[in-house]
């Protein structure tokens, strides 16, 4: 794990890239910020973190186990990512806000993910240039945003694309402005639509087929996805897919969600 700090004092906010080694956008964004941000440009402290350096070097999602399924981790584990998860949690303890950078094989647009809607999370989400945020509090409990308070994950776009790097970089600057960590220009806050994560949609085997894209409402009776094992026909109104991908994940097509209100811009 690599830590680069700019500034001193409070607030202390963090940007984490490279949780998955096959998502190079986060690494590039962190390195660009490290090159461009001077301590005199920062209010408080900005921590720029490259999490899984061996996986980044190898271009693989992880070395032994998925880091974003290993939190809170174990200091004494002999499994690299489990020990790394504990170190990262310790480093981020007490942070006023955390932004974790991700990409996926799912189609744009970029969106945010959170597990607990604290005031700093509200500020982050409303300050990001995204239309949607996934509330994943009812799903997995081993991700960074489910363990470290005030953490938001950003899905910046399609894995390996230049568009994801640029979108993620601009979104990270917006996040830093939202928390007053940089003052190059005023922050911009917008209303963000919340999608409540309901359940993961399992994948079996054979040739996958996906009929609907992220945040596109699936009509009742329509087939969202299928392969040689599953045919997922929607029987409820108001379901939308999130992280929808034919080949992005080995075991799921994505997540079913339901629109669940909005996050309003902060009053101050």
PDB file of N, CA, C and O in Angstrom, residues 1 12-16 19 47 49 51 67-68 70-73 84-100 113-121 124 136 140-153 175:
ATOM      1  N   UNK A   1       0.848  -1.190   0.000  1.00  0.00           N
ATOM      2  CA  UNK A   1       0.000   0.000   0.000  1.00  0.00           C
ATOM      3  C   UNK A   1       0.885   1.242   0.000  1.00  0.00           C
ATOM      4  O   UNK A   1       1.871   1.311   0.732  1.00  0.00           O
ATOM      5  N   UNK A  12      -9.651  15.797   7.260  1.00  0.00           N
ATOM      6  CA  UNK A  12      -8.806  14.778   6.611  1.00  0.00           C
ATOM      7  C   UNK A  12      -9.698  13.941   5.705  1.00  0.00           C
ATOM      8  O   UNK A  12     -10.603  13.261   6.192  1.00  0.00           O
ATOM      9  N   UNK A  13      -9.456  14.025   4.421  1.00  0.00           N
ATOM     10  CA  UNK A  13     -10.230  13.248   3.454  1.00  0.00           C
ATOM     11  C   UNK A  13      -9.274  12.356   2.677  1.00  0.00           C
ATOM     12  O   UNK A  13      -8.084  12.658   2.547  1.00  0.00           O
ATOM     13  N   UNK A  14      -9.807  11.254   2.170  1.00  0.00           N
ATOM     14  CA  UNK A  14      -8.968  10.272   1.485  1.00  0.00           C
ATOM     15  C   UNK A  14      -9.550   9.914   0.130  1.00  0.00           C
ATOM     16  O   UNK A  14     -10.765   9.929  -0.065  1.00  0.00           O
ATOM     17  N   UNK A  15      -8.641   9.595  -0.787  1.00  0.00           N
ATOM     18  CA  UNK A  15      -8.993   9.059  -2.103  1.00  0.00           C
ATOM     19  C   UNK A  15      -8.244   7.745  -2.238  1.00  0.00           C
ATOM     20  O   UNK A  15      -7.017   7.708  -2.121  1.00  0.00           O
ATOM     21  N   UNK A  16      -8.974   6.656  -2.496  1.00  0.00           N
ATOM     22  CA  UNK A  16      -8.376   5.330  -2.571  1.00  0.00           C
ATOM     23  C   UNK A  16      -8.525   4.782  -3.979  1.00  0.00           C
ATOM     24  O   UNK A  16      -9.644   4.639  -4.490  1.00  0.00           O
ATOM     25  N   UNK A  19      -7.972  -0.622  -5.397  1.00  0.00           N
ATOM     26  CA  UNK A  19      -8.504  -1.722  -4.582  1.00  0.00           C
ATOM     27  C   UNK A  19      -8.519  -3.001  -5.410  1.00  0.00           C
ATOM     28  O   UNK A  19      -8.226  -4.089  -4.902  1.00  0.00           O
ATOM     29  N   UNK A  47      -5.359  12.530   1.759  1.00  0.00           N
ATOM     30  CA  UNK A  47      -4.596  11.284   1.677  1.00  0.00           C
ATOM     31  C   UNK A  47      -4.902  10.603   0.349  1.00  0.00           C
ATOM     32  O   UNK A  47      -6.060  10.318   0.050  1.00  0.00           O
ATOM     33  N   UNK A  49      -4.191   7.268  -1.769  1.00  0.00           N
ATOM     34  CA  UNK A  49      -3.791   5.904  -1.418  1.00  0.00           C
ATOM     35  C   UNK A  49      -3.891   4.988  -2.632  1.00  0.00           C
ATOM     36  O   UNK A  49      -4.909   4.975  -3.329  1.00  0.00           O
ATOM     37  N   UNK A  51      -3.982   1.128  -3.043  1.00  0.00           N
ATOM     38  CA  UNK A  51      -4.234   0.067  -2.074  1.00  0.00           C
ATOM     39  C   UNK A  51      -3.449  -1.212  -2.381  1.00  0.00           C
ATOM     40  O   UNK A  51      -2.574  -1.611  -1.623  1.00  0.00           O
ATOM     41  N   UNK A  67      -9.906  -8.023  -2.415  1.00  0.00           N
ATOM     42  CA  UNK A  67      -9.752  -7.078  -1.308  1.00  0.00           C
ATOM     43  C   UNK A  67     -11.077  -6.465  -0.905  1.00  0.00           C
ATOM     44  O   UNK A  67     -11.345  -6.273   0.288  1.00  0.00           O
ATOM     45  N   UNK A  68     -11.937  -6.164  -1.886  1.00  0.00           N
ATOM     46  CA  UNK A  68     -13.213  -5.528  -1.556  1.00  0.00           C
ATOM     47  C   UNK A  68     -14.277  -6.519  -1.112  1.00  0.00           C
ATOM     48  O   UNK A  68     -15.451  -6.189  -1.053  1.00  0.00           O
ATOM     49  N   UNK A  70     -12.972  -8.492   1.583  1.00  0.00           N
ATOM     50  CA  UNK A  70     -12.162  -8.961   2.706  1.00  0.00           C
ATOM     51  C   UNK A  70     -12.202  -8.044   3.926  1.00  0.00           C
ATOM     52  O   UNK A  70     -11.582  -8.344   4.944  1.00  0.00           O
ATOM     53  N   UNK A  71     -12.923  -6.925   3.829  1.00  0.00           N
ATOM     54  CA  UNK A  71     -12.971  -5.993   4.959  1.00  0.00           C
ATOM     55  C   UNK A  71     -13.891  -6.544   6.060  1.00  0.00           C
ATOM     56  O   UNK A  71     -14.868  -7.218   5.759  1.00  0.00           O
ATOM     57  N   UNK A  72     -13.570  -6.316   7.345  1.00  0.00           N
ATOM     58  CA  UNK A  72     -12.548  -5.425   7.877  1.00  0.00           C
ATOM     59  C   UNK A  72     -11.139  -5.978   7.900  1.00  0.00           C
ATOM     60  O   UNK A  72     -10.222  -5.290   8.328  1.00  0.00           O
ATOM     61  N   UNK A  73     -10.965  -7.198   7.468  1.00  0.00           N
ATOM     62  CA  UNK A  73      -9.636  -7.772   7.399  1.00  0.00           C
ATOM     63  C   UNK A  73      -9.173  -8.377   8.705  1.00  0.00           C
ATOM     64  O   UNK A  73      -9.893  -8.424   9.700  1.00  0.00           O
ATOM     65  N   UNK A  84      -3.994  -6.814   4.264  1.00  0.00           N
ATOM     66  CA  UNK A  84      -4.023  -5.478   3.673  1.00  0.00           C
ATOM     67  C   UNK A  84      -5.305  -4.746   4.041  1.00  0.00           C
ATOM     68  O   UNK A  84      -5.294  -3.541   4.321  1.00  0.00           O
ATOM     69  N   UNK A  85      -6.426  -5.447   4.039  1.00  0.00           N
ATOM     70  CA  UNK A  85      -7.703  -4.830   4.395  1.00  0.00           C
ATOM     71  C   UNK A  85      -7.636  -4.237   5.800  1.00  0.00           C
ATOM     72  O   UNK A  85      -8.101  -3.112   6.038  1.00  0.00           O
ATOM     73  N   UNK A  86      -7.073  -4.968   6.735  1.00  0.00           N
ATOM     74  CA  UNK A  86      -6.955  -4.459   8.104  1.00  0.00           C
ATOM     75  C   UNK A  86      -6.067  -3.223   8.156  1.00  0.00           C
ATOM     76  O   UNK A  86      -6.367  -2.259   8.877  1.00  0.00           O
ATOM     77  N   UNK A  87      -4.969  -3.219   7.414  1.00  0.00           N
ATOM     78  CA  UNK A  87      -4.079  -2.051   7.379  1.00  0.00           C
ATOM     79  C   UNK A  87      -4.797  -0.837   6.799  1.00  0.00           C
ATOM     80  O   UNK A  87      -4.648   0.286   7.294  1.00  0.00           O
ATOM     81  N   UNK A  88      -5.583  -1.043   5.761  1.00  0.00           N
ATOM     82  CA  UNK A  88      -6.285   0.064   5.126  1.00  0.00           C
ATOM     83  C   UNK A  88      -7.369   0.623   6.057  1.00  0.00           C
ATOM     84  O   UNK A  88      -7.529   1.846   6.164  1.00  0.00           O
ATOM     85  N   UNK A  89      -8.098  -0.249   6.737  1.00  0.00           N
ATOM     86  CA  UNK A  89      -9.100   0.208   7.690  1.00  0.00           C
ATOM     87  C   UNK A  89      -8.455   1.047   8.786  1.00  0.00           C
ATOM     88  O   UNK A  89      -8.960   2.105   9.182  1.00  0.00           O
ATOM     89  N   UNK A  90      -7.313   0.594   9.283  1.00  0.00           N
ATOM     90  CA  UNK A  90      -6.599   1.337  10.327  1.00  0.00           C
ATOM     91  C   UNK A  90      -6.154   2.710   9.813  1.00  0.00           C
ATOM     92  O   UNK A  90      -6.305   3.722  10.512  1.00  0.00           O
ATOM     93  N   UNK A  91      -5.648   2.768   8.609  1.00  0.00           N
ATOM     94  CA  UNK A  91      -5.191   4.030   8.029  1.00  0.00           C
ATOM     95  C   UNK A  91      -6.337   5.021   7.884  1.00  0.00           C
ATOM     96  O   UNK A  91      -6.171   6.226   8.119  1.00  0.00           O
ATOM     97  N   UNK A  92      -7.505   4.532   7.500  1.00  0.00           N
ATOM     98  CA  UNK A  92      -8.644   5.410   7.229  1.00  0.00           C
ATOM     99  C   UNK A  92      -9.465   5.736   8.473  1.00  0.00           C
ATOM    100  O   UNK A  92     -10.404   6.530   8.398  1.00  0.00           O
ATOM    101  N   UNK A  93      -9.111   5.154   9.600  1.00  0.00           N
ATOM    102  CA  UNK A  93      -9.852   5.396  10.829  1.00  0.00           C
ATOM    103  C   UNK A  93      -9.865   6.890  11.147  1.00  0.00           C
ATOM    104  O   UNK A  93      -8.840   7.554  11.168  1.00  0.00           O
ATOM    105  N   UNK A  94     -11.039   7.422  11.390  1.00  0.00           N
ATOM    106  CA  UNK A  94     -11.172   8.824  11.752  1.00  0.00           C
ATOM    107  C   UNK A  94     -11.227   9.787  10.586  1.00  0.00           C
ATOM    108  O   UNK A  94     -11.358  11.001  10.800  1.00  0.00           O
ATOM    109  N   UNK A  95     -11.164   9.302   9.349  1.00  0.00           N
ATOM    110  CA  UNK A  95     -11.242  10.192   8.191  1.00  0.00           C
ATOM    111  C   UNK A  95     -12.604  10.856   8.132  1.00  0.00           C
ATOM    112  O   UNK A  95     -13.632  10.253   8.450  1.00  0.00           O
ATOM    113  N   UNK A  96     -12.614  12.124   7.702  1.00  0.00           N
ATOM    114  CA  UNK A  96     -13.872  12.856   7.591  1.00  0.00           C
ATOM    115  C   UNK A  96     -14.681  12.431   6.378  1.00  0.00           C
ATOM    116  O   UNK A  96     -15.908  12.574   6.357  1.00  0.00           O
ATOM    117  N   UNK A  97     -14.008  11.937   5.339  1.00  0.00           N
ATOM    118  CA  UNK A  97     -14.681  11.425   4.144  1.00  0.00           C
ATOM    119  C   UNK A  97     -13.691  10.576   3.369  1.00  0.00           C
ATOM    120  O   UNK A  97     -12.482  10.840   3.388  1.00  0.00           O
ATOM    121  N   UNK A  98     -14.205   9.554   2.694  1.00  0.00           N
ATOM    122  CA  UNK A  98     -13.383   8.653   1.884  1.00  0.00           C
ATOM    123  C   UNK A  98     -14.080   8.435   0.552  1.00  0.00           C
ATOM    124  O   UNK A  98     -15.286   8.194   0.512  1.00  0.00           O
ATOM    125  N   UNK A  99     -13.310   8.502  -0.535  1.00  0.00           N
ATOM    126  CA  UNK A  99     -13.815   8.172  -1.867  1.00  0.00           C
ATOM    127  C   UNK A  99     -12.973   7.036  -2.423  1.00  0.00           C
ATOM    128  O   UNK A  99     -11.750   7.165  -2.554  1.00  0.00           O
ATOM    129  N   UNK A 100     -13.605   5.903  -2.745  1.00  0.00           N
ATOM    130  CA  UNK A 100     -12.930   4.752  -3.325  1.00  0.00           C
ATOM    131  C   UNK A 100     -13.246   4.690  -4.818  1.00  0.00           C
ATOM    132  O   UNK A 100     -14.422   4.704  -5.210  1.00  0.00           O
ATOM    133  N   UNK A 113     -21.818   4.590  -4.867  1.00  0.00           N
ATOM    134  CA  UNK A 113     -22.307   3.500  -4.031  1.00  0.00           C
ATOM    135  C   UNK A 113     -22.011   3.866  -2.580  1.00  0.00           C
ATOM    136  O   UNK A 113     -20.907   4.297  -2.252  1.00  0.00           O
ATOM    137  N   UNK A 114     -23.004   3.676  -1.707  1.00  0.00           N
ATOM    138  CA  UNK A 114     -22.783   3.900  -0.280  1.00  0.00           C
ATOM    139  C   UNK A 114     -23.518   2.822   0.499  1.00  0.00           C
ATOM    140  O   UNK A 114     -24.433   2.171  -0.018  1.00  0.00           O
ATOM    141  N   UNK A 115     -23.120   2.661   1.768  1.00  0.00           N
ATOM    142  CA  UNK A 115     -23.779   1.686   2.629  1.00  0.00           C
ATOM    143  C   UNK A 115     -24.519   2.318   3.786  1.00  0.00           C
ATOM    144  O   UNK A 115     -25.474   1.745   4.300  1.00  0.00           O
ATOM    145  N   UNK A 116     -24.070   3.507   4.229  1.00  0.00           N
ATOM    146  CA  UNK A 116     -24.741   4.205   5.323  1.00  0.00           C
ATOM    147  C   UNK A 116     -24.745   5.677   5.005  1.00  0.00           C
ATOM    148  O   UNK A 116     -23.691   6.269   4.742  1.00  0.00           O
ATOM    149  N   UNK A 117     -25.920   6.308   5.056  1.00  0.00           N
ATOM    150  CA  UNK A 117     -26.075   7.681   4.594  1.00  0.00           C
ATOM    151  C   UNK A 117     -25.768   8.655   5.733  1.00  0.00           C
ATOM    152  O   UNK A 117     -26.655   9.281   6.302  1.00  0.00           O
ATOM    153  N   UNK A 118     -24.495   8.798   6.078  1.00  0.00           N
ATOM    154  CA  UNK A 118     -24.068   9.801   7.042  1.00  0.00           C
ATOM    155  C   UNK A 118     -24.067  11.175   6.372  1.00  0.00           C
ATOM    156  O   UNK A 118     -24.163  11.288   5.149  1.00  0.00           O
ATOM    157  N   UNK A 119     -23.917  12.233   7.164  1.00  0.00           N
ATOM    158  CA  UNK A 119     -23.869  13.573   6.592  1.00  0.00           C
ATOM    159  C   UNK A 119     -22.710  13.743   5.607  1.00  0.00           C
ATOM    160  O   UNK A 119     -22.892  14.328   4.528  1.00  0.00           O
ATOM    161  N   UNK A 120     -21.490  13.251   5.917  1.00  0.00           N
ATOM    162  CA  UNK A 120     -20.415  13.347   4.920  1.00  0.00           C
ATOM    163  C   UNK A 120     -20.709  12.565   3.639  1.00  0.00           C
ATOM    164  O   UNK A 120     -20.326  12.992   2.543  1.00  0.00           O
ATOM    165  N   UNK A 121     -21.392  11.432   3.769  1.00  0.00           N
ATOM    166  CA  UNK A 121     -21.766  10.665   2.572  1.00  0.00           C
ATOM    167  C   UNK A 121     -22.763  11.473   1.742  1.00  0.00           C
ATOM    168  O   UNK A 121     -22.666  11.527   0.506  1.00  0.00           O
ATOM    169  N   UNK A 124     -20.777  14.041  -0.106  1.00  0.00           N
ATOM    170  CA  UNK A 124     -20.011  13.451  -1.201  1.00  0.00           C
ATOM    171  C   UNK A 124     -20.910  13.148  -2.388  1.00  0.00           C
ATOM    172  O   UNK A 124     -20.620  13.538  -3.531  1.00  0.00           O
ATOM    173  N   UNK A 136     -26.232   0.275  -0.991  1.00  0.00           N
ATOM    174  CA  UNK A 136     -25.895  -1.151  -0.923  1.00  0.00           C
ATOM    175  C   UNK A 136     -25.892  -1.673   0.503  1.00  0.00           C
ATOM    176  O   UNK A 136     -25.349  -2.749   0.771  1.00  0.00           O
ATOM    177  N   UNK A 140     -23.789  -6.770   0.404  1.00  0.00           N
ATOM    178  CA  UNK A 140     -22.579  -7.280   1.047  1.00  0.00           C
ATOM    179  C   UNK A 140     -22.130  -6.385   2.205  1.00  0.00           C
ATOM    180  O   UNK A 140     -22.313  -5.170   2.167  1.00  0.00           O
ATOM    181  N   UNK A 141     -21.510  -7.003   3.210  1.00  0.00           N
ATOM    182  CA  UNK A 141     -21.026  -6.264   4.381  1.00  0.00           C
ATOM    183  C   UNK A 141     -19.510  -6.363   4.512  1.00  0.00           C
ATOM    184  O   UNK A 141     -18.961  -6.155   5.597  1.00  0.00           O
ATOM    185  N   UNK A 142     -18.823  -6.673   3.418  1.00  0.00           N
ATOM    186  CA  UNK A 142     -17.371  -6.853   3.468  1.00  0.00           C
ATOM    187  C   UNK A 142     -16.651  -5.910   2.514  1.00  0.00           C
ATOM    188  O   UNK A 142     -15.482  -6.113   2.203  1.00  0.00           O
ATOM    189  N   UNK A 143     -17.346  -4.858   2.048  1.00  0.00           N
ATOM    190  CA  UNK A 143     -16.729  -3.877   1.156  1.00  0.00           C
ATOM    191  C   UNK A 143     -16.212  -2.703   1.985  1.00  0.00           C
ATOM    192  O   UNK A 143     -16.612  -2.501   3.130  1.00  0.00           O
ATOM    193  N   UNK A 144     -15.340  -1.900   1.390  1.00  0.00           N
ATOM    194  CA  UNK A 144     -14.775  -0.762   2.107  1.00  0.00           C
ATOM    195  C   UNK A 144     -15.863   0.195   2.563  1.00  0.00           C
ATOM    196  O   UNK A 144     -15.853   0.668   3.709  1.00  0.00           O
ATOM    197  N   UNK A 145     -16.844   0.487   1.677  1.00  0.00           N
ATOM    198  CA  UNK A 145     -17.875   1.462   2.055  1.00  0.00           C
ATOM    199  C   UNK A 145     -18.833   0.922   3.110  1.00  0.00           C
ATOM    200  O   UNK A 145     -19.543   1.697   3.749  1.00  0.00           O
ATOM    201  N   UNK A 146     -18.850  -0.392   3.329  1.00  0.00           N
ATOM    202  CA  UNK A 146     -19.704  -0.957   4.372  1.00  0.00           C
ATOM    203  C   UNK A 146     -19.010  -1.006   5.731  1.00  0.00           C
ATOM    204  O   UNK A 146     -19.675  -1.177   6.752  1.00  0.00           O
ATOM    205  N   UNK A 147     -17.694  -0.825   5.751  1.00  0.00           N
ATOM    206  CA  UNK A 147     -16.922  -0.970   6.985  1.00  0.00           C
ATOM    207  C   UNK A 147     -16.366   0.365   7.478  1.00  0.00           C
ATOM    208  O   UNK A 147     -16.427   0.664   8.674  1.00  0.00           O
ATOM    209  N   UNK A 148     -15.819   1.175   6.589  1.00  0.00           N
ATOM    210  CA  UNK A 148     -15.196   2.441   6.986  1.00  0.00           C
ATOM    211  C   UNK A 148     -16.239   3.552   6.916  1.00  0.00           C
ATOM    212  O   UNK A 148     -16.817   3.796   5.851  1.00  0.00           O
ATOM    213  N   UNK A 149     -16.519   4.237   8.026  1.00  0.00           N
ATOM    214  CA  UNK A 149     -17.538   5.292   8.018  1.00  0.00           C
ATOM    215  C   UNK A 149     -17.237   6.383   6.990  1.00  0.00           C
ATOM    216  O   UNK A 149     -16.071   6.688   6.707  1.00  0.00           O
ATOM    217  N   UNK A 150     -18.297   6.956   6.456  1.00  0.00           N
ATOM    218  CA  UNK A 150     -18.239   8.126   5.556  1.00  0.00           C
ATOM    219  C   UNK A 150     -17.575   7.806   4.213  1.00  0.00           C
ATOM    220  O   UNK A 150     -17.036   8.690   3.561  1.00  0.00           O
ATOM    221  N   UNK A 151     -17.644   6.530   3.810  1.00  0.00           N
ATOM    222  CA  UNK A 151     -17.022   6.117   2.554  1.00  0.00           C
ATOM    223  C   UNK A 151     -18.062   6.008   1.443  1.00  0.00           C
ATOM    224  O   UNK A 151     -19.150   5.455   1.642  1.00  0.00           O
ATOM    225  N   UNK A 152     -17.711   6.529   0.283  1.00  0.00           N
ATOM    226  CA  UNK A 152     -18.499   6.382  -0.939  1.00  0.00           C
ATOM    227  C   UNK A 152     -17.610   5.754  -1.996  1.00  0.00           C
ATOM    228  O   UNK A 152     -16.443   6.151  -2.147  1.00  0.00           O
ATOM    229  N   UNK A 153     -18.119   4.769  -2.703  1.00  0.00           N
ATOM    230  CA  UNK A 153     -17.412   4.207  -3.852  1.00  0.00           C
ATOM    231  C   UNK A 153     -17.942   4.856  -5.124  1.00  0.00           C
ATOM    232  O   UNK A 153     -19.148   5.067  -5.256  1.00  0.00           O
ATOM    233  N   UNK A 175     -15.414  15.967  -5.547  1.00  0.00           N
ATOM    234  CA  UNK A 175     -15.470  15.457  -4.168  1.00  0.00           C
ATOM    235  C   UNK A 175     -14.605  16.302  -3.240  1.00  0.00           C
ATOM    236  O   UNK A 175     -15.040  16.681  -2.140  1.00  0.00           O
TER     237      UNK A 175
END
